[in-house]
Structures are given as structure tokens and as C-alpha cells.
Coordinates of C-alpha atoms (C1' of nucleotides) in Angstrom, one line a residue:
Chain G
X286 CA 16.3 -24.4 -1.5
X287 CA 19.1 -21.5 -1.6
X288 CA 20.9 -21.4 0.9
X289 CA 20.6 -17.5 1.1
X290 CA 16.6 -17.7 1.9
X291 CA 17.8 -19.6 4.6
X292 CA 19.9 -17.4 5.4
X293 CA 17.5 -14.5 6.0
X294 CA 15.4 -16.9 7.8
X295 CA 17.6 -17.6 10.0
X296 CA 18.7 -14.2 11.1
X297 CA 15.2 -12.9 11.2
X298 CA 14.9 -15.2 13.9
X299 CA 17.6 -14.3 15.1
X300 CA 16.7 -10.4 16.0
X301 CA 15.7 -10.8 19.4
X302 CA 11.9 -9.3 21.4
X303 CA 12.0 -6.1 21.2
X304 CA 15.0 -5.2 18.4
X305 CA 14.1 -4.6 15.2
X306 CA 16.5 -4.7 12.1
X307 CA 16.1 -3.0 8.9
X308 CA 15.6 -5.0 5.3
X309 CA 18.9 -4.2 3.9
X310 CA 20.6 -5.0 6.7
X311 CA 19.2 -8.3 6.9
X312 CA 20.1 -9.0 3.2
X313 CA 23.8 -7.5 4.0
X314 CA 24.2 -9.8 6.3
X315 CA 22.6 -12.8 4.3
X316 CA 25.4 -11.4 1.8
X317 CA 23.4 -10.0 -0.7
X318 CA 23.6 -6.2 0.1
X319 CA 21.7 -4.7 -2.8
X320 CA 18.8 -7.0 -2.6
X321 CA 16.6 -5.8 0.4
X322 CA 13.7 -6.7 -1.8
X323 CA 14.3 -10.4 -1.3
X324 CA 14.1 -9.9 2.5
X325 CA 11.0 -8.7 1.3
X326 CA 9.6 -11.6 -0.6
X327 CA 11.2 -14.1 1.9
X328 CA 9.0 -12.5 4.9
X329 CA 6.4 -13.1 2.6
X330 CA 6.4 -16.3 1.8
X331 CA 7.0 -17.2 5.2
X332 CA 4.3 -17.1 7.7
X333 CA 6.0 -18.4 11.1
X334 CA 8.9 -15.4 11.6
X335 CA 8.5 -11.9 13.3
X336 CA 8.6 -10.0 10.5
X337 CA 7.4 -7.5 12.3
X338 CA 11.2 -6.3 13.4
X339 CA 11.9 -5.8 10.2
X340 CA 11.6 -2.4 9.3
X341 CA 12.9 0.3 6.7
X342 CA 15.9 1.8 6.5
X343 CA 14.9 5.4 7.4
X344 CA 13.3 3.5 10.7
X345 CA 9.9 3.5 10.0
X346 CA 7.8 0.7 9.4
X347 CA 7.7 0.0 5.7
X348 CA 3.6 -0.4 5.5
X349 CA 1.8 2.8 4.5
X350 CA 0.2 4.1 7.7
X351 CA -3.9 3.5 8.0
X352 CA -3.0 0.0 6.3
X353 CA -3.8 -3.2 8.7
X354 CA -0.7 -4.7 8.2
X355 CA 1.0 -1.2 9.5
X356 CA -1.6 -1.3 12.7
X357 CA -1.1 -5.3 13.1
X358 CA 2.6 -4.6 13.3
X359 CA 2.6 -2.0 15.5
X360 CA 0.7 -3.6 18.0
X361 CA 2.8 -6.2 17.9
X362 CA 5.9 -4.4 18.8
X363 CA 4.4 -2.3 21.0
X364 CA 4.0 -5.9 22.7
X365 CA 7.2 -6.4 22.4
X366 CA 8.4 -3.0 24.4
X367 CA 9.6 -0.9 21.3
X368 CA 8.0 2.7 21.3
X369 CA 6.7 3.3 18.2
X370 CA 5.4 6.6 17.0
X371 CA 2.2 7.6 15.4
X372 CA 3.4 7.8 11.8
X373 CA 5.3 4.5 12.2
X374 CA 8.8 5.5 13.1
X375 CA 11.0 3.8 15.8
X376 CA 14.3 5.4 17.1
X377 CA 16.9 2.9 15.8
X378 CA 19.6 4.0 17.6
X379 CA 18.0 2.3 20.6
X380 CA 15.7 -0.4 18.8
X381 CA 18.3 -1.5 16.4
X382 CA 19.6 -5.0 16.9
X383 CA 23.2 -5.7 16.1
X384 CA 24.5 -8.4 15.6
X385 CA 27.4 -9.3 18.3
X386 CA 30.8 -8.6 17.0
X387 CA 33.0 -11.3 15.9
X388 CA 36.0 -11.2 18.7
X389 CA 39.1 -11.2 16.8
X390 CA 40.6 -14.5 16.8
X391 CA 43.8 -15.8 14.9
X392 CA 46.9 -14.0 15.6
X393 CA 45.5 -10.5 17.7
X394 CA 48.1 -11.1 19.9
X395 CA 50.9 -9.8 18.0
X396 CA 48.9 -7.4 15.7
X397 CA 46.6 -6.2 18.1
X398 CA 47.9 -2.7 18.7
X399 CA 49.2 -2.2 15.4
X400 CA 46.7 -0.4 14.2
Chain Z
dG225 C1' 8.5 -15.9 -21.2
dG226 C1' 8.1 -11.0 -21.1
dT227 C1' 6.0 -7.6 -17.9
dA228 C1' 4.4 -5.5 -13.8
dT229 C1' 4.6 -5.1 -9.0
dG230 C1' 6.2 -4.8 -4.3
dA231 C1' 6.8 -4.4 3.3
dC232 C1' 13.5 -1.4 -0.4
dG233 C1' 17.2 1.9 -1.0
dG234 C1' 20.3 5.0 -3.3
dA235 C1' 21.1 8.7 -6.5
dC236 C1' 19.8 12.9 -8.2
dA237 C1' 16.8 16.8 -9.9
Chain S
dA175 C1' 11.2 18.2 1.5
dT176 C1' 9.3 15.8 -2.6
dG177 C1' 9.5 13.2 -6.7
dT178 C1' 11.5 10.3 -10.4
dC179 C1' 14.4 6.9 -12.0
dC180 C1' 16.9 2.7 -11.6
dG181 C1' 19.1 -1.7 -9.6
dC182 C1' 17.7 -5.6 -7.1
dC183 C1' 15.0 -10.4 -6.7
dA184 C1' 10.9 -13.3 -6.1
dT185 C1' 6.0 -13.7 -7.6
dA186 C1' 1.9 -13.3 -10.1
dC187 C1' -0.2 -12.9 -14.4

DNA sequence: GGTATGACGGACA
DNA sequence: ATGTCCGCCATAC
């Protein structure tokens, strides 16, 4: 078991009702940044996660319109709140889940407004 | 064990 | 805007 499909599965989860998150940036945050195709193969493989708040980069849902899987997932985030448009595309500036930003820790204190 | 194929994404014509 | 080519990685033949 690598560590890294772990990884993906775990964020996946992780993207909360109603967010969605693109391939790459799942796999750039699983550390492989150049490898949105395993995101891919890992939603694949596994049945139980909601890969359907995984979309492309360009914020459209990845399955070719007309498909079942592309009406199947938008039903399902349509469930879930998120507007999506005819043609499949979603506004990530609103939908977009990020992930909460590490607070700095260490020595801020004394660096902090040295930037 | 090559080779082709994706629910991808970037570069470039 | 549209199309091709290529890097990426797991899977299926």
C-alpha cells in the first residue's frame, strides 16, 4: 500500500459537501504535482469516496457531457448545493475547497513582520 | 513485458 | 478558440 494513494484518499475525503477540488490539486497536495492522472485511477479504483468533488482544472467536470457518469455527478452535487451549469462548469472561485492554512508556528514572533 | 488508454494538464502551433 | 503533442501513473490487454 503507498502511502501516497492513501494520501489522495484521505484528502478526498477531506473536501467537504458542497466544495469541490480539482485533480491536480489533489495530487499537489498528496505531493505528487504532475500526476493528476493518479487522482484519477485512485477514484477509480475506489468505490466509497465523493469523487464527485473532484473536477478539472478549467472547473468543469472532467466526464464528456451526455455521458451517465457526467449526469450521475451532477446530480449529485447539485445535492450537495453547488450550482452547476449546463455544459458541466462550476464557478471555482466559490466552489473551490481549500485547504485551511497552516498558522505559522516556530519563531513568528520575532520574524513576523520582517517580511 | 511492451503498448494503449484514460474522469488530467501544460506547452505550443 | 481548437488541435496536437507530451509527461505523468495505474490498469488492462
Amino acid at each position: 500500500m503507498s502511502s501516497l494513494n492513501e494520501k489522495i484518499i484521505a484528502l478526498v475525503h477531506n473536501i467537504p459537501r458542497g466544495r469541490v477540488a480539482t485533480y491536480q490539486q489533489i495530487a499537489a497536495l498528496a505531493g505528487k504535482i504532475q500526476a493528476p492522472r493518479l487522482v484519477v485511477a485512485v477514484l477509480k479504483k475506489n468505490e466509497s469516496l465523493p469523487w464527485q468533488r473532484v473536477i478539472a482544472k478549467t472547473g468543469k467536470i472532467a466526464f464528456k457531457p451526455g455521458t451517465h457518469n457526467f449526469k450521475v455527478q451532477v446530480r449529485l452535487l447539485k445535492r450537495e448545493g453547488v450550482i452547476v451549469a449546463k455544459d458541466g462548469s462550476i464557478n471555482l472561485g466559490k466552489y473551490q475547497w481549500r485547504r485551511k492554512p497552516r498558522r505559522l508556528r516556530g519563531q513568528p514572533h520575532m520574524f513576523r513582520d520582517k517580511l
